[in-house]
């Protein structure tokens, strides 16, 4: 349909459309990994409609766990779970190669853990999140509080401008440095370089373990993109 004839679709509607589309990836009878953020929240609300068809969930943040529980959806401790066939979560930026920046909501560490356990990562995002190169969105880095100044100097050495996220403590009791202006031509190499800094708990680059599937909300409908094998 020509752009001028398309009905206007706002960002929340696009998020809701991908949240609904993600239900097709829910494995019946299984434990579902559930992410954090406004798009993941909409997925949680959709999941409530089919809660009797799943065994339960593992959540990547306390906020998501609380929302799931509010819908009467069981939330398990990850240590009590052997298999997570699918993890469904949003992103702050994602490339066509399905590398992501995550952590805008500060849940990056638990997100990375659940993503590592999951066999398939389905990213749900509105079209504004698709970028040709990562880095316009400030890169979140979770840091042990006593290492904050040291890590900030190291991140500046990599070419970024780290800013402490004011008044914010992660679910793990740590702080977040949001790194502005970082050029990220090779996301996997940058992920590795930042991971190596002592005091870094997690960097919000999800490149070595990126998404397997992207459900992208566009004015023309939900577009499905898959990671090249
Ligand atoms: C939280 C995240 C979120 O997935 C990311 O910030 C996207 O959030 P939203 O769906 O609200 O745009 O990584 O730590």
Coordinates of N, CA and C and ligand atoms in Angstrom, one line a residue:
X1 N 0.9 -1.2 0.0 CA 0.0 0.0 0.0 C 0.9 1.3 0.0
X2 N 0.6 2.2 -0.8 CA 1.4 3.5 -0.8 C 1.4 4.1 0.5
X3 N 2.6 4.7 1.0 CA 2.7 5.2 2.3 C 1.5 6.2 2.6
X4 N 1.2 7.0 1.7 CA 0.2 8.1 1.9 C -1.2 7.5 2.3
X5 N -1.5 6.2 1.8 CA -2.8 5.6 2.0 C -2.8 4.8 3.3
X6 N -1.6 4.5 3.9 CA -1.6 3.7 5.1 C -2.2 4.4 6.3
X7 N -3.0 3.6 7.1 CA -3.5 4.2 8.3 C -2.3 4.5 9.2
X8 N -2.4 5.6 10.0 CA -1.3 5.9 11.0 C -1.3 4.8 12.1
X9 N -0.2 4.2 12.3 CA -0.1 3.2 13.4 C 0.9 3.8 14.4
X10 N 0.5 3.9 15.7 CA 1.5 4.4 16.6 C 2.4 3.3 17.2
X11 N 3.4 3.8 17.9 CA 4.5 2.9 18.4 C 3.9 1.8 19.3
X12 N 2.9 2.2 20.2 CA 2.3 1.3 21.1 C 1.6 0.2 20.4
X13 N 0.9 0.6 19.3 CA 0.2 -0.5 18.5 C 1.2 -1.4 17.8
X14 N 2.3 -0.9 17.4 CA 3.3 -1.8 16.8 C 3.9 -2.7 17.8
X15 N 4.1 -2.2 19.0 CA 4.6 -3.1 20.1 C 3.6 -4.2 20.5
X16 N 2.3 -3.8 20.5 CA 1.2 -4.7 20.8 C 1.2 -5.8 19.7
X17 N 1.3 -5.4 18.5 CA 1.2 -6.4 17.4 C 2.4 -7.4 17.5
X18 N 3.6 -7.0 17.8 CA 4.7 -8.0 17.9 C 4.5 -8.8 19.1
X19 N 4.0 -8.2 20.2 CA 3.8 -9.0 21.4 C 2.8 -10.1 21.1
X20 N 1.8 -9.8 20.4 CA 0.8 -10.8 20.0 C 1.4 -11.9 19.1
X21 N 2.2 -11.4 18.1 CA 2.8 -12.3 17.1 C 3.7 -13.3 17.9
X22 N 4.3 -12.9 19.0 CA 5.2 -13.7 19.7 C 4.6 -15.0 20.3
X23 N 3.3 -14.9 20.4 CA 2.5 -16.1 21.0 C 2.8 -17.3 20.1
X24 N 3.0 -17.1 18.8 CA 3.2 -18.2 17.9 C 4.5 -19.0 18.2
X25 N 5.4 -18.3 19.0 CA 6.7 -19.0 19.4 C 6.7 -19.6 20.7
X26 N 5.5 -19.4 21.4 CA 5.4 -20.0 22.8 C 5.3 -21.6 22.6
X27 N 6.1 -22.3 23.3 CA 6.1 -23.8 23.2 C 5.1 -24.3 24.2
X28 N 4.0 -25.0 23.8 CA 3.0 -25.5 24.7 C 3.7 -26.4 25.8
X29 N 3.2 -26.3 27.0 CA 3.7 -27.1 28.1 C 5.1 -26.8 28.6
X30 N 5.7 -25.8 28.1 CA 7.1 -25.5 28.5 C 7.2 -24.3 29.4
X31 N 8.4 -24.1 29.9 CA 8.8 -22.9 30.7 C 9.2 -21.8 29.7
X32 N 8.6 -20.7 29.7 CA 8.9 -19.6 28.8 C 9.8 -18.5 29.4
X33 N 10.9 -18.1 28.8 CA 11.7 -17.0 29.2 C 11.0 -15.7 28.9
X34 N 10.9 -14.8 29.8 CA 10.2 -13.6 29.6 C 11.1 -12.4 29.9
X35 N 11.2 -11.4 29.0 CA 12.1 -10.3 29.2 C 11.5 -9.2 29.9
X36 N 12.0 -8.0 29.7 CA 11.6 -6.8 30.5 C 11.5 -5.6 29.6
X37 N 10.7 -4.6 30.1 CA 10.4 -3.4 29.3 C 9.0 -3.3 28.8
X38 N 8.7 -2.2 28.1 CA 7.3 -2.0 27.7 C 6.8 -3.0 26.7
X39 N 7.6 -3.5 25.8 CA 7.2 -4.4 24.8 C 7.0 -5.8 25.5
X40 N 7.9 -6.1 26.3 CA 7.8 -7.4 27.1 C 6.6 -7.4 28.0
X41 N 6.3 -6.2 28.5 CA 5.1 -6.1 29.4 C 3.8 -6.4 28.6
X42 N 3.8 -6.0 27.3 CA 2.6 -6.3 26.5 C 2.6 -7.7 26.1
X43 N 3.8 -8.3 26.0 CA 3.8 -9.8 25.7 C 3.3 -10.5 27.0
X44 N 3.6 -10.1 28.1 CA 3.1 -10.7 29.4 C 1.6 -10.7 29.4
X45 N 1.1 -9.5 29.0 CA -0.4 -9.4 29.0 C -1.0 -10.3 28.0
X46 N -0.4 -10.5 26.9 CA -0.9 -11.5 25.9 C -0.8 -12.9 26.4
X47 N 0.3 -13.2 27.1 CA 0.6 -14.5 27.6 C -0.5 -15.0 28.6
X48 N -1.0 -13.9 29.3 CA -2.0 -14.2 30.3 C -3.2 -15.0 29.7
X49 N -3.5 -14.6 28.4 CA -4.6 -15.3 27.7 C -4.4 -16.8 27.5
X50 N -3.2 -17.2 27.5 CA -2.9 -18.6 27.2 C -2.1 -19.3 28.4
X51 N -2.3 -18.7 29.6 CA -1.5 -19.2 30.7 C -1.7 -20.7 31.0
X52 N -2.9 -21.2 30.7 CA -3.1 -22.6 31.0 C -2.4 -23.5 30.1
X53 N -1.8 -23.0 29.0 CA -1.1 -23.8 28.0 C 0.4 -23.9 28.2
X54 N 0.9 -23.2 29.2 CA 2.3 -23.3 29.5 C 2.6 -23.8 30.9
X55 N 3.8 -24.3 31.2 CA 4.1 -24.8 32.5 C 4.4 -23.6 33.5
X56 N 4.9 -22.5 32.9 CA 5.3 -21.4 33.7 C 6.3 -20.5 33.0
X57 N 7.0 -19.7 33.7 CA 7.9 -18.7 33.1 C 9.2 -18.6 34.0
X58 N 10.2 -18.1 33.4 CA 11.4 -17.5 34.2 C 11.4 -16.0 33.7
X59 N 11.7 -15.1 34.6 CA 11.6 -13.7 34.3 C 13.0 -13.1 34.4
X60 N 13.2 -12.0 33.6 CA 14.6 -11.4 33.6 C 14.6 -10.1 34.5
X61 N 13.5 -9.9 35.2 CA 13.6 -8.8 36.2 C 12.5 -9.0 37.2
X62 N 12.6 -8.3 38.3 CA 11.6 -8.4 39.4 C 10.3 -7.8 38.9
X63 N 10.4 -6.7 38.1 CA 9.2 -6.0 37.6 C 8.4 -7.0 36.7
X64 N 9.1 -7.7 35.8 CA 8.4 -8.7 35.0 C 7.8 -9.8 35.8
X65 N 8.6 -10.3 36.8 CA 8.1 -11.4 37.7 C 6.8 -10.9 38.4
X66 N 6.8 -9.7 38.8 CA 5.6 -9.2 39.5 C 4.4 -9.1 38.6
X67 N 4.7 -8.7 37.3 CA 3.6 -8.5 36.4 C 3.0 -9.9 36.0
X68 N 4.0 -10.9 35.8 CA 3.5 -12.3 35.5 C 2.7 -12.8 36.7
X69 N 3.2 -12.6 37.9 CA 2.5 -13.2 39.0 C 1.1 -12.5 39.2
X70 N 1.1 -11.2 38.8 CA -0.2 -10.5 38.9 C -1.3 -11.1 37.9
X71 N -0.8 -11.7 36.9 CA -1.7 -12.4 35.9 C -1.9 -13.8 36.3
X72 N -1.4 -14.3 37.4 CA -1.6 -15.7 37.9 C -0.7 -16.6 37.1
X73 N 0.4 -16.1 36.5 CA 1.3 -17.0 35.7 C 2.4 -17.4 36.6
X74 N 2.7 -18.7 36.7 CA 3.8 -19.1 37.6 C 5.1 -18.6 37.2
X75 N 6.0 -18.2 38.1 CA 7.3 -17.7 37.8 C 8.3 -18.6 38.6
X76 N 9.2 -19.2 37.9 CA 10.2 -20.1 38.5 C 11.5 -19.5 38.7
X77 N 12.2 -19.9 39.7 CA 13.6 -19.6 39.9 C 14.4 -20.3 38.8
X78 N 15.3 -19.6 38.1 CA 16.0 -20.2 37.0 C 16.8 -21.4 37.4
X79 N 17.2 -21.4 38.6 CA 18.0 -22.6 39.1 C 17.2 -23.8 39.2
X80 N 15.9 -23.7 39.2 CA 15.0 -24.8 39.3 C 14.5 -25.3 38.0
X81 N 15.1 -24.7 36.9 CA 14.6 -25.0 35.6 C 15.7 -25.6 34.7
X82 N 15.4 -26.7 34.0 CA 16.5 -27.3 33.2 C 16.5 -26.8 31.7
X83 N 15.3 -26.5 31.2 CA 15.2 -26.2 29.8 C 14.2 -25.0 29.6
X84 N 14.8 -24.0 28.8 CA 14.0 -22.9 28.4 C 14.0 -22.9 26.9
X85 N 13.0 -23.4 26.2 CA 13.0 -23.5 24.8 C 13.0 -22.1 24.1
X86 N 12.4 -21.1 24.7 CA 12.3 -19.8 24.0 C 12.3 -18.7 25.0
X87 N 13.0 -17.6 24.6 CA 13.1 -16.4 25.4 C 12.6 -15.3 24.6
X88 N 11.6 -14.5 25.1 CA 11.0 -13.4 24.3 C 11.2 -12.1 25.0
X89 N 11.8 -11.2 24.3 CA 12.2 -9.9 25.0 C 12.4 -8.8 23.9
X90 N 12.4 -7.6 24.4 CA 12.5 -6.4 23.5 C 14.0 -6.1 23.3
X91 N 14.2 -4.9 22.7 CA 15.6 -4.4 22.5 C 15.5 -2.9 22.4
X92 N 16.6 -2.3 22.6 CA 16.7 -0.8 22.4 C 17.2 -0.5 21.0
X93 N 18.1 -1.3 20.5 CA 18.5 -1.2 19.1 C 18.7 -2.7 18.6
X94 N 18.5 -2.9 17.3 CA 18.8 -4.2 16.7 C 19.2 -4.0 15.3
X95 N 20.2 -4.8 14.9 CA 20.7 -4.7 13.5 C 20.0 -5.8 12.7
X96 N 20.2 -5.7 11.3 CA 19.6 -6.8 10.5 C 20.3 -8.1 10.7
X97 N 21.5 -8.1 11.3 CA 22.2 -9.3 11.7 C 21.8 -9.8 13.1
X98 N 20.8 -9.1 13.7 CA 20.2 -9.5 15.0 C 21.1 -9.3 16.2
X99 N 22.1 -8.4 16.1 CA 22.9 -8.0 17.3 C 22.1 -6.9 17.9
X100 N 22.2 -6.8 19.2 CA 21.3 -5.8 19.9 C 22.0 -5.0 21.0
X101 N 21.5 -3.8 21.2 CA 21.8 -3.1 22.5 C 20.5 -3.3 23.3
X102 N 20.7 -3.8 24.6 CA 19.6 -3.9 25.6 C 20.1 -3.3 26.9
X103 N 19.1 -3.1 27.8 CA 19.4 -2.6 29.1 C 18.9 -1.3 29.4
X104 N 18.1 -0.7 28.4 CA 17.5 0.6 28.7 C 16.7 0.6 30.0
X105 N 16.1 -0.6 30.3 CA 15.4 -0.7 31.6 C 16.3 -1.1 32.7
X106 N 17.5 -1.4 32.5 CA 18.5 -1.8 33.5 C 18.5 -3.2 33.9
X107 N 17.8 -4.1 33.1 CA 17.7 -5.5 33.4 C 18.7 -6.4 32.6
X108 N 19.7 -5.7 32.1 CA 20.6 -6.4 31.1 C 21.2 -7.7 31.6
X109 N 21.6 -7.7 32.9 CA 22.3 -8.9 33.4 C 21.4 -10.1 33.4
X110 N 20.3 -10.0 34.0 CA 19.4 -11.1 34.0 C 18.8 -11.5 32.6
X111 N 18.7 -10.5 31.8 CA 18.3 -10.7 30.4 C 19.4 -11.6 29.7
X112 N 20.6 -11.3 30.0 CA 21.7 -12.0 29.3 C 21.8 -13.4 29.8
X113 N 21.5 -13.6 31.1 CA 21.5 -14.9 31.7 C 20.4 -15.8 31.1
X114 N 19.2 -15.2 31.1 CA 18.0 -16.0 30.6 C 18.2 -16.3 29.1
X115 N 18.8 -15.3 28.4 CA 19.0 -15.5 26.9 C 20.1 -16.6 26.7
X116 N 21.0 -16.7 27.6 CA 22.1 -17.7 27.5 C 21.5 -19.1 27.7
X117 N 20.6 -19.2 28.6 CA 19.9 -20.5 28.9 C 19.0 -21.0 27.8
X118 N 18.3 -20.0 27.2 CA 17.3 -20.3 26.2 C 17.8 -20.9 24.9
X119 N 17.1 -21.8 24.3 CA 17.5 -22.3 23.0 C 17.2 -21.4 21.9
X120 N 16.2 -20.6 22.0 CA 15.8 -19.6 20.9 C 15.5 -18.3 21.6
X121 N 16.1 -17.2 21.0 CA 15.8 -15.8 21.4 C 14.9 -15.2 20.4
X122 N 13.7 -14.8 20.8 CA 12.8 -14.1 19.9 C 12.8 -12.6 20.4
X123 N 13.2 -11.7 19.5 CA 13.2 -10.3 19.9 C 11.9 -9.7 19.3
X124 N 11.2 -8.9 20.1 CA 10.0 -8.2 19.7 C 10.3 -6.7 19.8
X125 N 10.1 -6.0 18.7 CA 10.4 -4.6 18.6 C 9.6 -3.9 17.6
X126 N 9.3 -2.6 17.9 CA 8.7 -1.8 16.9 C 9.8 -1.3 15.9
X127 N 9.4 -0.9 14.7 CA 10.3 -0.6 13.6 C 11.4 0.4 13.9
X128 N 11.1 1.3 14.9 CA 12.1 2.3 15.2 C 13.4 1.7 15.8
X129 N 13.4 0.5 16.2 CA 14.5 -0.2 16.9 C 15.5 -0.7 15.9
X130 N 15.1 -0.9 14.6 CA 16.0 -1.5 13.6 C 17.0 -0.4 13.2
X131 N 18.3 -0.7 13.3 CA 19.3 0.3 12.9 C 20.4 -0.3 12.0
X132 N 21.1 0.5 11.3 CA 22.1 0.0 10.4 C 23.4 -0.3 11.2
X133 N 23.6 0.5 12.3 CA 24.8 0.3 13.2 C 24.4 0.6 14.6
X134 N 24.9 -0.2 15.6 CA 24.5 0.0 17.0 C 25.3 1.2 17.5
X135 N 24.7 1.9 18.5 CA 25.5 2.9 19.2 C 24.9 4.3 19.4
X136 N 23.8 4.5 18.6 CA 23.1 5.8 18.9 C 22.5 5.8 20.2
X137 N 21.9 4.6 20.6 CA 21.3 4.5 21.9 C 22.5 4.3 22.9
X138 N 22.6 5.1 24.0 CA 23.7 4.9 24.9 C 23.8 3.5 25.4
X139 N 25.0 2.9 25.4 CA 25.2 1.5 25.7 C 25.2 1.3 27.3
X140 N 24.3 0.6 27.8 CA 24.3 0.3 29.3 C 25.3 -0.7 29.7
X141 N 26.0 -0.4 30.8 CA 27.0 -1.3 31.3 C 26.7 -1.4 32.8
X142 N 26.4 -2.6 33.3 CA 26.2 -2.8 34.7 C 27.5 -3.0 35.4
X143 N 27.8 -2.3 36.5 CA 29.1 -2.2 37.1 C 29.0 -2.4 38.6
X144 N 29.9 -3.2 39.2 CA 30.0 -3.3 40.7 C 30.3 -1.8 41.2
X145 N 29.6 -1.4 42.2 CA 29.7 0.0 42.6 C 31.1 0.5 42.9
X146 N 32.0 -0.3 43.6 CA 33.3 0.1 43.9 C 34.2 0.3 42.7
X147 N 33.8 -0.3 41.5 CA 34.6 -0.2 40.3 C 34.1 0.9 39.4
X148 N 33.1 1.7 39.8 CA 32.5 2.7 38.9 C 33.5 3.6 38.2
X149 N 34.3 4.2 39.0 CA 35.2 5.3 38.4 C 36.3 4.6 37.5
X150 N 36.8 3.5 37.9 CA 37.8 2.8 37.1 C 37.2 2.3 35.8
X151 N 36.0 1.7 35.9 CA 35.3 1.3 34.6 C 35.0 2.4 33.7
X152 N 34.6 3.6 34.3 CA 34.3 4.7 33.5 C 35.5 5.2 32.8
X153 N 36.7 5.2 33.4 CA 37.9 5.6 32.7 C 38.2 4.7 31.6
X154 N 38.1 3.4 31.8 CA 38.3 2.4 30.8 C 37.4 2.5 29.6
X155 N 36.1 2.8 29.9 CA 35.1 3.0 28.8 C 35.4 4.3 28.0
X156 N 35.9 5.3 28.7 CA 36.3 6.5 28.0 C 37.5 6.2 27.1
X157 N 38.4 5.3 27.6 CA 39.5 4.9 26.7 C 39.1 4.2 25.5
X158 N 37.9 3.6 25.5 CA 37.4 2.9 24.3 C 36.7 3.9 23.3
X159 N 36.6 5.2 23.8 CA 36.0 6.2 22.9 C 34.6 6.6 23.3
X160 N 34.1 6.1 24.4 CA 32.7 6.5 24.8 C 32.7 7.5 25.9
X161 N 31.5 8.0 26.2 CA 31.3 9.0 27.3 C 30.4 8.4 28.3
X162 N 30.9 7.7 29.3 CA 30.1 7.1 30.3 C 29.4 8.1 31.2
X163 N 28.1 7.8 31.5 CA 27.3 8.7 32.4 C 26.6 7.7 33.4
X164 N 26.8 8.0 34.7 CA 26.2 7.2 35.7 C 24.6 7.4 35.6
X165 N 23.9 6.3 35.6 CA 22.4 6.4 35.6 C 22.0 6.8 37.0
X166 N 21.5 8.1 37.1 CA 21.3 8.7 38.4 C 20.1 8.0 39.1
X167 N 20.4 7.7 40.4 CA 19.3 7.2 41.3 C 18.8 5.8 40.9
X168 N 19.6 5.1 40.2 CA 19.2 3.7 39.8 C 20.1 2.6 40.3
X169 N 19.5 1.6 40.9 CA 20.2 0.4 41.3 C 19.6 -0.8 40.6
X170 N 20.4 -1.7 40.1 CA 19.9 -2.8 39.4 C 19.3 -3.8 40.4
X171 N 18.6 -4.8 39.9 CA 18.0 -5.9 40.7 C 19.1 -6.6 41.5
X172 N 20.4 -6.5 41.0 CA 21.5 -7.2 41.6 C 22.3 -6.3 42.5
X173 N 21.8 -5.1 42.8 CA 22.5 -4.1 43.7 C 23.7 -3.4 43.1
X174 N 23.7 -3.3 41.8 CA 24.8 -2.6 41.1 C 24.4 -1.3 40.4
X175 N 25.3 -0.6 39.8 CA 25.0 0.7 39.1 C 25.1 0.5 37.6
X176 N 24.6 1.4 36.9 CA 24.7 1.4 35.4 C 25.4 2.6 34.9
X177 N 26.4 2.4 34.0 CA 27.0 3.5 33.3 C 26.4 3.4 31.9
X178 N 25.8 4.5 31.4 CA 25.3 4.6 30.0 C 26.4 5.2 29.2
X179 N 26.8 4.5 28.2 CA 28.0 5.0 27.4 C 27.5 5.7 26.1
X180 N 27.7 7.0 26.1 CA 27.3 7.8 24.9 C 28.4 7.8 23.9
X181 N 28.0 8.0 22.6 CA 28.9 8.3 21.5 C 29.9 7.2 21.2
X182 N 29.6 6.0 21.5 CA 30.6 4.9 21.3 C 30.4 4.4 19.9
X183 N 31.5 4.3 19.1 CA 31.4 3.7 17.7 C 31.5 2.2 17.9
X184 N 30.5 1.5 17.4 CA 30.5 0.0 17.6 C 30.5 -0.7 16.2
X185 N 31.6 -0.6 15.5 CA 31.6 -1.2 14.1 C 31.6 -2.8 14.2
X186 N 32.1 -3.3 15.3 CA 32.1 -4.8 15.4 C 31.5 -5.1 16.8
X187 N 30.2 -5.3 16.9 CA 29.5 -5.5 18.2 C 30.1 -6.6 19.0
X188 N 30.4 -7.8 18.4 CA 30.9 -8.9 19.2 C 32.3 -8.6 19.8
X189 N 33.2 -7.9 19.0 CA 34.5 -7.5 19.6 C 34.4 -6.5 20.7
X190 N 33.4 -5.6 20.5 CA 33.2 -4.6 21.6 C 32.6 -5.2 22.9
X191 N 31.7 -6.2 22.7 CA 31.2 -6.9 23.8 C 32.3 -7.6 24.6
X192 N 33.2 -8.2 23.9 CA 34.3 -8.9 24.5 C 35.2 -8.0 25.2
X193 N 35.5 -6.9 24.6 CA 36.4 -5.9 25.2 C 35.9 -5.3 26.5
X194 N 34.6 -5.0 26.5 CA 34.0 -4.4 27.7 C 33.8 -5.5 28.8
X195 N 33.5 -6.7 28.4 CA 33.4 -7.8 29.4 C 34.7 -8.0 30.1
X196 N 35.8 -7.7 29.5 CA 37.1 -8.0 30.1 C 37.5 -7.0 31.1
X197 N 36.8 -5.8 31.2 CA 37.2 -4.8 32.2 C 36.8 -5.3 33.6
X198 N 37.7 -5.3 34.5 CA 37.4 -5.7 35.9 C 36.3 -4.8 36.5
X199 N 35.3 -5.4 37.1 CA 34.3 -4.6 37.7 C 33.0 -4.5 36.9
X200 N 33.2 -4.9 35.6 CA 32.0 -4.9 34.7 C 31.2 -6.2 35.0
X201 N 29.9 -6.1 35.3 CA 29.1 -7.3 35.5 C 28.6 -7.8 34.1
X202 N 28.0 -6.8 33.4 CA 27.4 -7.2 32.1 C 27.4 -5.9 31.2
X203 N 27.7 -6.1 29.9 CA 27.5 -5.0 28.9 C 26.3 -5.3 28.1
X204 N 25.5 -4.3 27.8 CA 24.3 -4.5 27.2 C 24.4 -4.7 25.7
X205 N 25.5 -5.2 25.2 CA 25.6 -5.7 23.8 C 25.3 -7.1 23.8
X206 N 24.4 -7.5 23.0 CA 24.0 -8.9 22.8 C 24.3 -9.3 21.3
X207 N 25.6 -9.6 21.2 CA 26.1 -9.9 19.8 C 26.6 -11.3 19.7
X208 N 27.4 -11.7 20.7 CA 27.9 -13.1 20.6 C 26.7 -14.1 20.7
X209 N 25.7 -13.7 21.6 CA 24.4 -14.4 21.6 C 23.4 -13.4 21.2
X210 N 23.2 -13.2 20.0 CA 22.1 -12.2 19.5 C 20.8 -12.9 19.5
X211 N 19.8 -12.3 18.8 CA 18.5 -12.9 18.7 C 18.6 -13.9 17.5
X212 N 17.7 -14.9 17.6 CA 17.6 -15.9 16.5 C 16.5 -15.4 15.5
X213 N 15.5 -14.7 16.1 CA 14.3 -14.3 15.3 C 14.0 -12.8 15.8
X214 N 13.7 -12.0 14.8 CA 13.2 -10.7 15.1 C 11.8 -10.5 14.6
X215 N 10.8 -10.2 15.5 CA 9.5 -9.8 15.0 C 9.4 -8.3 15.1
X216 N 9.4 -7.7 13.9 CA 9.5 -6.2 13.8 C 8.1 -5.6 13.4
X217 N 7.7 -4.7 14.3 CA 6.4 -4.1 14.0 C 6.5 -2.9 13.0
X218 N 5.8 -3.0 11.9 CA 5.9 -2.0 10.9 C 4.5 -1.6 10.5
X219 N 4.3 -0.5 9.8 CA 3.0 0.0 9.4 C 2.4 -1.0 8.4
X220 N 3.2 -1.8 7.8 CA 2.7 -2.9 6.9 C 2.4 -4.2 7.5
X221 N 2.6 -4.3 8.8 CA 2.4 -5.5 9.6 C 3.7 -6.0 10.2
X222 N 3.6 -7.2 10.8 CA 4.8 -7.7 11.5 C 5.7 -8.5 10.5
X223 N 6.9 -8.0 10.5 CA 7.9 -8.6 9.6 C 8.8 -9.6 10.5
X224 N 9.0 -10.8 9.9 CA 9.8 -11.7 10.6 C 11.2 -11.8 10.0
X225 N 12.2 -11.6 10.8 CA 13.6 -11.7 10.3 C 14.3 -12.8 11.1
X226 N 15.1 -13.6 10.4 CA 15.8 -14.7 11.1 C 17.3 -14.6 10.9
X227 N 18.0 -15.0 12.0 CA 19.5 -14.9 11.9 C 20.0 -15.8 10.8
X228 N 21.0 -15.4 10.1 CA 21.6 -16.2 9.0 C 22.3 -17.4 9.7
X229 N 22.1 -18.6 9.2 CA 22.7 -19.8 9.8 C 24.2 -19.9 9.5
Ligands
LIG1 C1 15.3 -3.7 29.5 C2 15.5 -3.9 28.0 C3 14.4 -3.8 27.1 O1 14.2 -4.9 26.4 C4 14.7 -2.6 26.2 O2 15.0 -1.5 27.0 C5 13.5 -2.3 25.3 O3 12.4 -1.8 26.1 P1 11.1 -1.3 25.5 O4 10.4 -2.5 25.0 O5 10.4 -0.6 26.6 O6 11.4 -0.3 24.3 O7 16.6 -4.3 27.6 O8 16.5 -3.8 30.2

